[in-house]
Structures are given as structure tokens and as C-alpha cells.
Amino acid sequence: MAAAGKTPICGAASLFLLLLFSVFSSAQSSFRGETSRRNLSVELNPGWPSPPSRPPNGELLHVRAVGDNDTLHFLFCSQGAPTLLLVHTNTTSSSLKVNWKEFVSRNVSGSLKVEPESSVLYSSATVFSRLLEYDDVNNTAEPTSDLFPPYELRSFIWSRLVLSGPSAQLCGVAPDNATFANGSLCLQLSVFGSGGRAESWPRLLHTANSSQVEVWLDGVLPRATQSRFLLELQAVGGAYRPSRVEVQRSIDDEFTPSIFKVSRWLSSENGSAEVLGFLQWKPVASRGRESSVENATPCHHSAPRPLSGEDAARASGLVRAFYAEPQTDGLNVSFGLAGDPFYNSTRFLRWSVLFIHSFIPFIHSFTSSLIHQILPLVRLLHPLIHRLVRLLHPLIHRPPLIMEPFRHCRVSLEINNGQIESLNASDVKLFSVKVTSE
């Protein structure tokens, strides 16, 4: 009798939970409001008049990501400090136009455009501007007055871009500097056509509306035995540049155990909850070439601060070419905490950051979508819910001995991929429900 009695209970619980959690999957897809897949095309130095030679002082990569009714243009450039520019348009036919004579001169804005200009909805650039080093004599991981002269990345000698599909790698060295005799600073851009995880640790979750840059410092001689490093980033935009950082809880710790936070450098309209785009990273870096949990080291960021737009334009040829009046904020990402091994222990550091385009408010849209989809479902499932309550009620109010059949019915919810806000419901099954009998 016990075995027969637990079948309707488990079956009803299973059906109810499966239907309920399917709503979260559907609502999540709506609340993100994003294209789940994009067609990618890659072009190096588009329109350069003298191939196979390359432009002087740096190259330009254009990745065009076409969605159902819009286009994301990712531009990665080594003219000056390495810079990633994202431009979102409301058409699938927008295109890039470069006046190369003016572009390489780096003294006039407007030499690089996405046309038609009326189709541009949003743009943002990130400049990897400086590498900072300090002597952490007291092992506090707090840079004060012990900073060495900074490495200005706009002055680096950069290699040619090495392409592999929609990914590109760039490495550079400081000119006439013995510390870079056997070392380099490298960046790798990856643009994604669909949702998933990056292949390299910490395997950040991404969507088709995002790209990732990995930065690593390899074999550079430190200027002190207790050196630590910081990386300066400059966020550049027109009216809506990234200007605030929010640290949020995340349950996505599958590849970074105990790291339950993500940092987001957000760009939004003044006073609006609508997030136009953001940079996202986990507060962790790797001290080993073989990235793993064992080689992990914490990192933290400073508060964003306004910077000179003209300085950003002087540092980056891409910023100069695209923005007439760049608005700029900057922050530092520092690697290592007090008591952590110093850079000299491995002479290697690797850090990853996502660049995500988002045209939907995070929380408000999700809440609204969820309410509007749950209410009709509750009406539809009312008879089932009523029956489930009737089945469970007598068991709950019986003595413990009579409840024994119910004790053998296990209902468990598994969240296969946390960090719901970074997933596509069309690509990843968010929830699964297990109902088993023991």
C-alpha cells in the first residue's frame, strides 16, 4: 500500500514543479531581451589600401555580429593603447567606414564611422591604458607612494594581431626596457556568436551579446622582489559612459569555488534603471600559466573616477577616430591581497573581463515579465494545485508512522547553471527537477 500511495503524490509534485520552473526559464529569456545567436564575420584592417602591408603603428580588427534585427560591431585596435570599441545599431545592414589617411594620423575625430550614423543606438570603448607596479614592502596589498613609474601602454611596441576565427591575440613590450627583455603583456579578444562558457579559466558565462578580453603578464622582470601589479582601465563613451561599479552576489561558483561575487562596471542613462552595457569580471586572477583553482589569487578594484577625455583620445587612436567629445572614467584592478604570494613567485598573471551589451533593465524587466507570465499560469494550474494540497494535507496532519510513505518521496531542484542573468534560456536548461522514490 505504501508503494502505491506515493505514486500520485510524487507524480503531482513532479508535474507541478516542472511547469512552475519552466516559467522561470521562459521569463529569463524575455527579461534579457537579447539575441540568442549572431552571425559573425571578421575583417582585419578593413579597407586598408595597401595590403599585404599593415598600417603603421598598429592594426584594426572588425568583428561584425549580426542578429535578427540589429548588429553589434566589435572593433579592437592597437593604434596606441589597446582599445575595444562596441557599437550597437538597429539594423542588420550597418557597416564600417575608415578614412585610413586620417585614422593613422591620429589627430582628428570622425575618421572611423559606423553607417548609417542614425542607426547607432549605443557605443562604448574600453582602453587598456597603463600597467602599474608597486613595491609591497609591508605586504599589505595597498599601493601608496611606493609606485614605480607606470608602463604607458600607448608607448608599447605591439605585435601583429594573430587571428583564430572570431578571436585575436596581441602582445607587446615596453620599448628600451630591460624588464621586458624576456617577457610581454598580451591581450586576447574573443567574440561569441552564442551563449555558453569561455574555454579558459575562470570560464565566465557569456551570451551572444558579449565579448571577452583576457590579459596576461608573462615573464616580465619585477622591479622589486615584493612587487604587485595593477591594470588601469578607461571607459569611454558619449552621453552614457560606464560610471559606477556594482558588486553582486553570484551562485555560479562551479569553476571558482568560494567566489560568490561578480563586479559590473555599468553604463546607463542618467537616473534610469536601463543598463545599456557593462564590463563584468570575477574578483579572481591566476598566478600560473596552467589556470586552476590552485593558482587563483584575489583581485579588487578601485572606485571609478572621472578622467580627461582628451587624455584618452591621445592614448588611443580608436577613441580619437570615433568620438568627437569622449567622456571618460577610469579605475584600477589590482592583483593579490595581503599575505598572497608576490608576482615574483611565478612571474605570471592572467585576468579575464567580459564586455556585455544589454538593452533591458536587469531587475525591473525580469520582475514585470515574471509576474505577467506567472499569473496566467497560476489560473491554469489552480485545479492541479488544489488537488496537490488535498493529497498532501492528510499526510501532513497524520501521525509520523502514517507519514512513512511520504518520507520516501524526494523532490529536489537542481540549478545547473547559476548566475541566471548571464544565460540564454534557448541555449542552456536553467532548471531540472528530480522526483525519485526510494
GROMACS .gro file of C-alpha atoms in nm:
model
  438
    1MET     CA    1   0.000   0.000   0.000
    2ALA     CA    2   0.282   0.236   0.080
    3ALA     CA    3   0.440   0.193  -0.263
    4ALA     CA    4   0.111   0.251  -0.437
    5GLY     CA    5   0.029   0.552  -0.220
    6LYS     CA    6   0.339   0.750  -0.306
    7THR     CA    7   0.291   0.743  -0.683
    8PRO     CA    8   0.021   1.015  -0.718
    9ILE     CA    9   0.200   1.237  -0.466
   10CYS     CA   10   0.534   1.220  -0.645
   11GLY     CA   11   0.372   1.247  -0.986
   12ALA     CA   12   0.173   1.553  -0.893
   13ALA     CA   13   0.474   1.719  -0.728
   14SER     CA   14   0.687   1.645  -1.033
   15LEU     CA   15   0.437   1.787  -1.281
   16PHE     CA   16   0.372   2.097  -1.073
   17LEU     CA   17   0.739   2.182  -1.025
   18LEU     CA   18   0.828   2.114  -1.388
   19LEU     CA   19   0.555   2.351  -1.506
   20LEU     CA   20   0.642   2.615  -1.247
   21PHE     CA   21   1.015   2.624  -1.316
   22SER     CA   22   0.962   2.630  -1.690
   23VAL     CA   23   0.817   2.976  -1.630
   24PHE     CA   24   1.149   3.098  -1.486
   25SER     CA   25   1.329   2.972  -1.796
   26SER     CA   26   1.082   3.148  -2.024
   27ALA     CA   27   1.080   3.466  -1.819
   28GLN     CA   28   1.458   3.475  -1.810
   29SER     CA   29   1.471   3.470  -2.189
   30SER     CA   30   1.224   3.759  -2.204
   31PHE     CA   31   1.388   3.966  -1.934
   32ARG     CA   32   1.725   3.959  -2.101
   33GLY     CA   33   1.565   4.072  -2.428
   34GLU     CA   34   1.870   3.963  -2.622
   35THR     CA   35   1.953   3.779  -2.940
   36SER     CA   36   2.045   3.418  -2.864
   37ARG     CA   37   2.264   3.373  -3.173
   38ARG     CA   38   2.455   3.601  -3.405
   39ASN     CA   39   2.631   3.552  -3.735
   40LEU     CA   40   2.994   3.662  -3.705
   41SER     CA   41   3.222   3.796  -3.978
   42VAL     CA   42   3.582   3.901  -3.922
   43GLU     CA   43   3.792   4.151  -4.113
   44LEU     CA   44   4.145   4.272  -4.037
   45ASN     CA   45   4.229   4.631  -4.132
   46PRO     CA   46   3.905   4.679  -4.329
   47GLY     CA   47   3.954   4.896  -4.635
   48TRP     CA   48   4.329   4.936  -4.585
   49PRO     CA   49   4.454   5.047  -4.931
   50SER     CA   50   4.793   4.876  -4.929
   51PRO     CA   51   4.766   4.506  -4.839
   52PRO     CA   52   4.953   4.286  -4.760
   53SER     CA   53   5.141   4.556  -4.569
   54ARG     CA   54   4.987   4.661  -4.241
   55PRO     CA   55   4.900   5.010  -4.121
   56PRO     CA   56   5.182   5.188  -3.936
   57ASN     CA   57   5.182   5.179  -3.556
   58GLY     CA   58   4.906   4.924  -3.509
   59GLU     CA   59   4.620   4.728  -3.662
   60LEU     CA   60   4.240   4.734  -3.656
   61LEU     CA   61   4.015   4.428  -3.622
   62HIS     CA   62   3.644   4.446  -3.705
   63VAL     CA   63   3.407   4.169  -3.594
   64ARG     CA   64   3.052   4.218  -3.720
   65ALA     CA   65   2.788   4.028  -3.518
   66VAL     CA   66   2.451   4.030  -3.695
   67GLY     CA   67   2.134   3.940  -3.506
   68ASP     CA   68   1.772   3.912  -3.615
   69ASN     CA   69   1.720   4.287  -3.648
   70ASP     CA   70   2.034   4.455  -3.520
   71THR     CA   71   2.414   4.447  -3.540
   72LEU     CA   72   2.696   4.465  -3.289
   73HIS     CA   73   3.026   4.599  -3.420
   74PHE     CA   74   3.331   4.499  -3.216
   75LEU     CA   75   3.647   4.695  -3.301
   76PHE     CA   76   3.984   4.602  -3.146
   77CYS     CA   77   4.277   4.829  -3.218
   78SER     CA   78   4.647   4.856  -3.130
   79GLN     CA   79   4.696   5.212  -3.253
   80GLY     CA   80   4.828   5.342  -2.922
   81ALA     CA   81   4.693   5.172  -2.610
   82PRO     CA   82   4.488   4.858  -2.689
   83THR     CA   83   4.122   4.952  -2.715
   84LEU     CA   84   3.795   4.765  -2.762
   85LEU     CA   85   3.503   4.961  -2.907
   86LEU     CA   86   3.146   4.827  -2.914
   87VAL     CA   87   2.884   4.991  -3.138
   88HIS     CA   88   2.522   4.871  -3.144
   89THR     CA   89   2.295   4.956  -3.437
   90ASN     CA   90   1.926   4.892  -3.501
   91THR     CA   91   1.976   4.744  -3.848
   92THR     CA   92   2.137   4.435  -3.998
   93SER     CA   93   2.292   4.636  -4.280
   94SER     CA   94   2.510   4.884  -4.087
   95SER     CA   95   2.873   4.895  -4.199
   96LEU     CA   96   3.212   5.033  -4.100
   97LYS     CA   97   3.385   5.315  -4.286
   98VAL     CA   98   3.750   5.409  -4.220
   99ASN     CA   99   3.939   5.705  -4.365
  100TRP     CA  100   4.282   5.547  -4.326
  101LYS     CA  101   4.483   5.858  -4.402
  102GLU     CA  102   4.316   6.045  -4.118
  103PHE     CA  103   4.295   5.738  -3.894
  104VAL     CA  104   4.670   5.671  -3.885
  105SER     CA  105   4.747   6.040  -3.835
  106ARG     CA  106   4.554   6.021  -3.504
  107ASN     CA  107   4.485   6.393  -3.489
  108VAL     CA  108   4.123   6.422  -3.599
  109SER     CA  109   3.792   6.268  -3.493
  110GLY     CA  110   3.544   6.125  -3.742
  111SER     CA  111   3.793   5.914  -3.937
  112LEU     CA  112   3.610   5.596  -3.828
  113LYS     CA  113   3.230   5.570  -3.852
  114VAL     CA  114   2.956   5.312  -3.839
  115GLU     CA  115   2.699   5.397  -4.105
  116PRO     CA  116   2.425   5.496  -4.127
  117GLU     CA  117   2.509   5.706  -3.824
  118SER     CA  118   2.138   5.743  -3.747
  119SER     CA  119   2.122   5.367  -3.679
  120VAL     CA  120   2.368   5.382  -3.386
  121LEU     CA  121   2.189   5.317  -3.058
  122TYR     CA  122   2.483   5.288  -2.820
  123SER     CA  123   2.862   5.284  -2.814
  124SER     CA  124   3.130   5.233  -2.552
  125ALA     CA  125   3.506   5.189  -2.563
  126THR     CA  126   3.748   5.044  -2.309
  127VAL     CA  127   4.112   5.149  -2.316
  128PHE     CA  128   4.377   4.931  -2.150
  129SER     CA  129   4.581   5.235  -2.065
  130ARG     CA  130   4.853   5.164  -1.808
  131LEU     CA  131   5.026   4.886  -1.618
  132LEU     CA  132   5.122   4.992  -1.266
  133GLU     CA  133   5.373   4.827  -1.032
  134TYR     CA  134   5.450   4.891  -0.667
  135ASP     CA  135   5.680   4.754  -0.401
  136ASP     CA  136   5.460   4.598  -0.133
  137VAL     CA  137   5.722   4.624   0.139
  138ASN     CA  138   5.479   4.569   0.426
  139ASN     CA  139   5.274   4.302   0.245
  140THR     CA  140   4.951   4.500   0.275
  141ALA     CA  141   4.849   4.487  -0.094
  142GLU     CA  142   4.768   4.858  -0.069
  143PRO     CA  143   4.956   5.070  -0.324
  144THR     CA  144   5.052   5.402  -0.172
  145SER     CA  145   5.362   5.605  -0.251
  146ASP     CA  146   5.572   5.303  -0.348
  147LEU     CA  147   5.457   5.305  -0.710
  148PHE     CA  148   5.722   5.272  -0.979
  149PRO     CA  149   5.695   5.484  -1.295
  150PRO     CA  150   5.396   5.341  -1.486
  151TYR     CA  151   5.415   5.146  -1.807
  152GLU     CA  152   5.221   5.356  -2.059
  153LEU     CA  153   5.064   5.103  -2.294
  154ARG     CA  154   5.020   5.362  -2.569
  155SER     CA  155   5.402   5.360  -2.599
  156PHE     CA  156   5.438   4.982  -2.625
  157ILE     CA  157   5.561   4.807  -2.937
  158TRP     CA  158   5.273   4.581  -3.037
  159SER     CA  159   5.289   4.266  -3.246
  160ARG     CA  160   5.063   4.194  -3.539
  161LEU     CA  161   4.720   4.064  -3.446
  162VAL     CA  162   4.711   3.684  -3.462
  163LEU     CA  163   4.365   3.571  -3.570
  164SER     CA  164   4.184   3.245  -3.493
  165GLY     CA  165   3.822   3.269  -3.604
  166PRO     CA  166   3.648   3.546  -3.406
  167SER     CA  167   3.944   3.567  -3.167
  168ALA     CA  168   4.260   3.774  -3.188
  169GLN     CA  169   4.577   3.786  -2.981
  170LEU     CA  170   4.801   4.087  -2.934
  171CYS     CA  171   5.132   4.104  -2.743
  172GLY     CA  172   5.351   4.399  -2.664
  173VAL     CA  173   5.671   4.507  -2.490
  174ALA     CA  174   5.788   4.830  -2.334
  175PRO     CA  175   6.048   4.994  -2.561
  176ASP     CA  176   6.407   5.010  -2.438
  177ASN     CA  177   6.319   4.850  -2.108
  178ALA     CA  178   6.522   4.557  -1.976
  179THR     CA  179   6.230   4.433  -1.763
  180PHE     CA  180   6.056   4.323  -2.083
  181ALA     CA  181   6.367   4.158  -2.231
  182ASN     CA  182   6.215   3.810  -2.191
  183GLY     CA  183   5.858   3.900  -2.111
  184SER     CA  184   5.546   4.052  -2.260
  185LEU     CA  185   5.198   4.183  -2.192
  186CYS     CA  186   4.933   4.009  -2.403
  187LEU     CA  187   4.562   4.054  -2.468
  188GLN     CA  188   4.325   3.813  -2.637
  189LEU     CA  189   3.984   3.918  -2.765
  190SER     CA  190   3.709   3.659  -2.813
  191VAL     CA  191   3.371   3.745  -2.967
  192PHE     CA  192   3.086   3.499  -2.919
  193GLY     CA  193   2.811   3.404  -3.159
  194SER     CA  194   2.602   3.224  -2.896
  195GLY     CA  195   2.575   3.173  -2.522
  196GLY     CA  196   2.799   2.943  -2.320
  197ARG     CA  197   3.119   2.948  -2.121
  198ALA     CA  198   3.465   3.067  -2.217
  199GLU     CA  199   3.713   2.784  -2.266
  200SER     CA  200   3.978   2.930  -2.038
  201TRP     CA  201   3.951   2.957  -1.658
  202PRO     CA  202   3.757   3.103  -1.481
  203ARG     CA  203   3.520   3.005  -1.763
  204LEU     CA  204   3.297   3.310  -1.743
  205LEU     CA  205   2.939   3.276  -1.866
  206HIS     CA  206   2.866   3.475  -2.178
  207THR     CA  207   2.586   3.547  -2.425
  208ALA     CA  208   2.574   3.627  -2.795
  209ASN     CA  209   2.575   3.994  -2.693
  210SER     CA  210   2.919   3.982  -2.536
  211SER     CA  211   3.290   3.955  -2.590
  212GLN     CA  212   3.580   3.875  -2.360
  213VAL     CA  213   3.933   4.005  -2.320
  214GLU     CA  214   4.199   3.805  -2.138
  215VAL     CA  215   4.504   3.997  -2.020
  216TRP     CA  216   4.821   3.827  -1.907
  217LEU     CA  217   5.165   3.937  -1.795
  218ASP     CA  218   5.427   3.673  -1.866
  219GLY     CA  219   5.796   3.669  -1.777
  220VAL     CA  220   5.833   4.041  -1.708
  221LEU     CA  221   6.106   4.113  -1.455
  222PRO     CA  222   5.967   4.282  -1.143
  223ARG     CA  223   6.140   4.595  -1.021
  224ALA     CA  224   6.129   4.470  -0.661
  225THR     CA  225   6.119   4.125  -0.502
  226GLN     CA  226   5.781   4.209  -0.343
  227SER     CA  227   5.621   4.369  -0.647
  228ARG     CA  228   5.249   4.362  -0.714
  229PHE     CA  229   5.069   4.495  -1.023
  230LEU     CA  230   4.761   4.696  -1.114
  231LEU     CA  231   4.594   4.740  -1.452
  232GLU     CA  232   4.433   5.074  -1.535
  233LEU     CA  233   4.119   5.068  -1.749
  234GLN     CA  234   3.950   5.370  -1.902
  235ALA     CA  235   3.583   5.351  -2.003
  236VAL     CA  236   3.491   5.594  -2.279
  237GLY     CA  237   3.150   5.686  -2.413
  238GLY     CA  238   2.933   5.965  -2.540
  239ALA     CA  239   2.643   6.054  -2.315
  240TYR     CA  240   2.632   5.722  -2.129
  241ARG     CA  241   2.976   5.601  -2.032
  242PRO     CA  242   3.029   5.331  -1.766
  243SER     CA  243   3.040   5.529  -1.444
  244ARG     CA  244   2.955   5.303  -1.150
  245VAL     CA  245   3.058   4.958  -1.027
  246GLU     CA  246   2.816   4.722  -0.858
  247VAL     CA  247   2.932   4.410  -0.677
  248GLN     CA  248   2.662   4.144  -0.686
  249ARG     CA  249   2.617   3.800  -0.540
  250SER     CA  250   2.651   3.508  -0.781
  251ILE     CA  251   2.582   3.138  -0.733
  252ASP     CA  252   2.798   3.048  -1.031
  253ASP     CA  253   3.099   2.904  -0.847
  254GLU     CA  254   3.138   2.581  -1.044
  255PHE     CA  255   3.483   2.678  -1.169
  256THR     CA  256   3.571   2.930  -0.898
  257PRO     CA  257   3.476   2.767  -0.566
  258SER     CA  258   3.405   3.012  -0.285
  259ILE     CA  259   3.395   3.310  -0.527
  260PHE     CA  260   3.032   3.419  -0.491
  261LYS     CA  261   3.061   3.770  -0.634
  262VAL     CA  262   3.083   3.941  -0.970
  263SER     CA  263   3.176   4.304  -1.035
  264ARG     CA  264   2.994   4.505  -1.301
  265TRP     CA  265   3.101   4.840  -1.435
  266LEU     CA  266   2.768   4.973  -1.560
  267SER     CA  267   2.666   5.218  -1.827
  268SER     CA  268   2.315   5.360  -1.805
  269GLU     CA  269   2.110   5.667  -1.882
  270ASN     CA  270   2.113   5.928  -1.608
  271GLY     CA  271   1.865   5.830  -1.338
  272SER     CA  272   1.744   5.528  -1.534
  273ALA     CA  273   1.739   5.159  -1.442
  274GLU     CA  274   1.802   5.074  -1.805
  275VAL     CA  275   2.151   4.927  -1.836
  276LEU     CA  276   2.296   4.989  -2.180
  277GLY     CA  277   2.615   4.791  -2.137
  278PHE     CA  278   2.867   4.683  -1.880
  279LEU     CA  279   3.201   4.523  -1.806
  280GLN     CA  280   3.184   4.216  -1.585
  281TRP     CA  281   3.453   4.018  -1.408
  282LYS     CA  282   3.503   3.786  -1.116
  283PRO     CA  283   3.736   3.915  -0.843
  284VAL     CA  284   3.996   3.649  -0.917
  285ALA     CA  285   4.306   3.613  -1.134
  286SER     CA  286   4.555   3.334  -1.198
  287ARG     CA  287   4.922   3.330  -1.096
  288GLY     CA  288   5.000   3.022  -1.306
  289ARG     CA  289   5.021   2.950  -1.677
  290GLU     CA  290   4.806   2.646  -1.609
  291SER     CA  291   4.500   2.827  -1.482
  292SER     CA  292   4.329   2.642  -1.198
  293VAL     CA  293   4.184   2.694  -0.853
  294GLU     CA  294   4.524   2.620  -0.701
  295ASN     CA  295   4.680   2.915  -0.887
  296ALA     CA  296   4.399   3.158  -0.809
  297THR     CA  297   4.469   3.492  -0.646
  298PRO     CA  298   4.206   3.751  -0.547
  299CYS     CA  299   4.182   4.088  -0.714
  300HIS     CA  300   3.994   4.404  -0.632
  301HIS     CA  301   3.912   4.734  -0.799
  302SER     CA  302   3.924   5.099  -0.711
  303ALA     CA  303   3.623   5.329  -0.736
  304PRO     CA  304   3.569   5.478  -1.083
  305ARG     CA  305   3.687   5.837  -1.119
  306PRO     CA  306   3.637   6.094  -1.396
  307LEU     CA  307   3.933   6.136  -1.629
  308SER     CA  308   4.021   6.366  -1.913
  309GLY     CA  309   3.859   6.264  -2.240
  310GLU     CA  310   4.140   6.434  -2.428
  311ASP     CA  311   4.396   6.218  -2.246
  312ALA     CA  312   4.203   5.907  -2.351
  313ALA     CA  313   4.198   6.028  -2.711
  314ARG     CA  314   4.575   6.088  -2.704
  315ALA     CA  315   4.630   5.738  -2.565
  316SER     CA  316   4.401   5.555  -2.810
  317GLY     CA  317   4.382   5.600  -3.185
  318LEU     CA  318   4.040   5.432  -3.187
  319VAL     CA  319   3.894   5.674  -2.931
  320ARG     CA  320   4.035   5.971  -3.125
  321ALA     CA  321   3.888   5.842  -3.451
  322PHE     CA  322   3.536   5.765  -3.326
  323TYR     CA  323   3.450   6.014  -3.052
  324ALA     CA  324   3.434   6.388  -3.105
  325GLU     CA  325   3.388   6.462  -2.732
  326PRO     CA  326   3.479   6.150  -2.534
  327GLN     CA  327   3.356   6.124  -2.176
  328THR     CA  328   3.591   5.911  -1.967
  329ASP     CA  329   3.603   5.735  -1.632
  330GLY     CA  330   3.887   5.514  -1.507
  331LEU     CA  331   3.960   5.252  -1.244
  332ASN     CA  332   4.241   5.020  -1.139
  333VAL     CA  333   4.221   4.644  -1.098
  334SER     CA  334   4.485   4.526  -0.850
  335PHE     CA  335   4.603   4.169  -0.815
  336GLY     CA  336   4.669   3.994  -0.486
  337LEU     CA  337   4.569   4.055  -0.127
  338ALA     CA  338   4.777   4.094   0.187
  339GLY     CA  339   4.964   3.772   0.256
  340ASP     CA  340   4.931   3.637  -0.100
  341PRO     CA  341   5.243   3.535  -0.292
  342PHE     CA  342   5.409   3.818  -0.481
  343TYR     CA  343   5.432   3.840  -0.859
  344ASN     CA  344   5.795   3.725  -0.840
  345SER     CA  345   5.684   3.377  -0.724
  346THR     CA  346   5.564   3.279  -1.072
  347ARG     CA  347   5.621   3.592  -1.283
  348PHE     CA  348   5.282   3.537  -1.438
  349LEU     CA  349   4.935   3.693  -1.404
  350ARG     CA  350   4.616   3.632  -1.604
  351TRP     CA  351   4.280   3.809  -1.572
  352SER     CA  352   3.957   3.798  -1.776
  353VAL     CA  353   3.682   4.054  -1.828
  354LEU     CA  354   3.354   4.036  -2.023
  355PHE     CA  355   3.209   4.321  -2.229
  356ILE     CA  356   2.832   4.281  -2.242
  357HIS     CA  357   2.571   4.475  -2.431
  358SER     CA  358   2.232   4.490  -2.260
  359PHE     CA  359   1.932   4.696  -2.367
  360ILE     CA  360   1.692   4.579  -2.096
  361PRO     CA  361   1.679   4.684  -1.729
  362PHE     CA  362   1.800   4.392  -1.518
  363ILE     CA  363   1.557   4.373  -1.232
  364HIS     CA  364   1.252   4.571  -1.340
  365SER     CA  365   1.210   4.390  -1.668
  366PHE     CA  366   1.261   4.049  -1.508
  367THR     CA  367   1.005   4.122  -1.235
  368SER     CA  368   0.747   4.253  -1.478
  369SER     CA  369   0.793   3.962  -1.716
  370LEU     CA  370   0.779   3.709  -1.436
  371ILE     CA  371   0.455   3.850  -1.291
  372HIS     CA  372   0.282   3.866  -1.627
  373GLN     CA  373   0.371   3.506  -1.707
  374ILE     CA  374   0.309   3.354  -1.365
  375LEU     CA  375  -0.042   3.496  -1.315
  376PRO     CA  376  -0.199   3.319  -1.617
  377LEU     CA  377  -0.013   3.002  -1.523
  378VAL     CA  378  -0.149   3.011  -1.168
  379ARG     CA  379  -0.502   3.036  -1.304
  380LEU     CA  380  -0.435   2.746  -1.539
  381LEU     CA  381  -0.280   2.528  -1.269
  382HIS     CA  382  -0.532   2.611  -0.998
  383PRO     CA  383  -0.710   2.272  -1.021
  384LEU     CA  384  -0.376   2.089  -1.006
  385ILE     CA  385  -0.256   2.297  -0.710
  386HIS     CA  386  -0.586   2.235  -0.531
  387ARG     CA  387  -0.555   1.861  -0.587
  388LEU     CA  388  -0.194   1.859  -0.471
  389VAL     CA  389  -0.291   2.037  -0.150
  390ARG     CA  390  -0.569   1.786  -0.088
  391LEU     CA  391  -0.322   1.499  -0.135
  392LEU     CA  392  -0.062   1.644   0.099
  393HIS     CA  393  -0.293   1.777   0.368
  394PRO     CA  394  -0.396   1.444   0.528
  395LEU     CA  395  -0.038   1.321   0.525
  396ILE     CA  396   0.091   1.631   0.699
  397HIS     CA  397  -0.169   1.602   0.974
  398ARG     CA  398  -0.133   1.227   1.037
  399PRO     CA  399   0.095   1.075   1.300
  400PRO     CA  400   0.457   1.026   1.194
  401LEU     CA  401   0.408   0.650   1.139
  402ILE     CA  402   0.138   0.707   0.877
  403MET     CA  403   0.361   0.963   0.702
  404GLU     CA  404   0.623   0.698   0.633
  405PRO     CA  405   0.527   0.653   0.262
  406PHE     CA  406   0.569   1.027   0.206
  407ARG     CA  407   0.915   1.023   0.362
  408HIS     CA  408   1.032   0.809   0.070
  409CYS     CA  409   0.933   1.066  -0.192
  410ARG     CA  410   1.222   1.300  -0.269
  411VAL     CA  411   1.172   1.619  -0.472
  412SER     CA  412   1.492   1.805  -0.547
  413LEU     CA  413   1.567   2.114  -0.754
  414GLU     CA  414   1.898   2.137  -0.931
  415ILE     CA  415   2.021   2.467  -1.070
  416ASN     CA  416   2.255   2.351  -1.346
  417ASN     CA  417   2.398   2.691  -1.420
  418GLY     CA  418   2.385   2.975  -1.173
  419GLN     CA  419   2.411   3.344  -1.246
  420ILE     CA  420   2.073   3.348  -1.420
  421GLU     CA  421   2.122   3.697  -1.557
  422SER     CA  422   2.410   3.585  -1.781
  423LEU     CA  423   2.241   3.291  -1.954
  424ASN     CA  424   2.023   3.231  -2.256
  425ALA     CA  425   1.726   3.010  -2.187
  426SER     CA  426   1.737   2.896  -2.551
  427ASP     CA  427   2.091   2.767  -2.508
  428VAL     CA  428   2.102   2.633  -2.153
  429LYS     CA  429   1.843   2.450  -1.948
  430LEU     CA  430   1.834   2.651  -1.630
  431PHE     CA  431   1.641   2.414  -1.411
  432SER     CA  432   1.582   2.045  -1.375
  433VAL     CA  433   1.360   1.871  -1.126
  434LYS     CA  434   1.422   1.526  -0.989
  435VAL     CA  435   1.143   1.324  -0.829
  436THR     CA  436   1.259   0.984  -0.713
  437SER     CA  437   1.122   0.709  -0.496
  438GLU     CA  438   1.345   0.527  -0.252
   0.00000   0.00000   0.00000
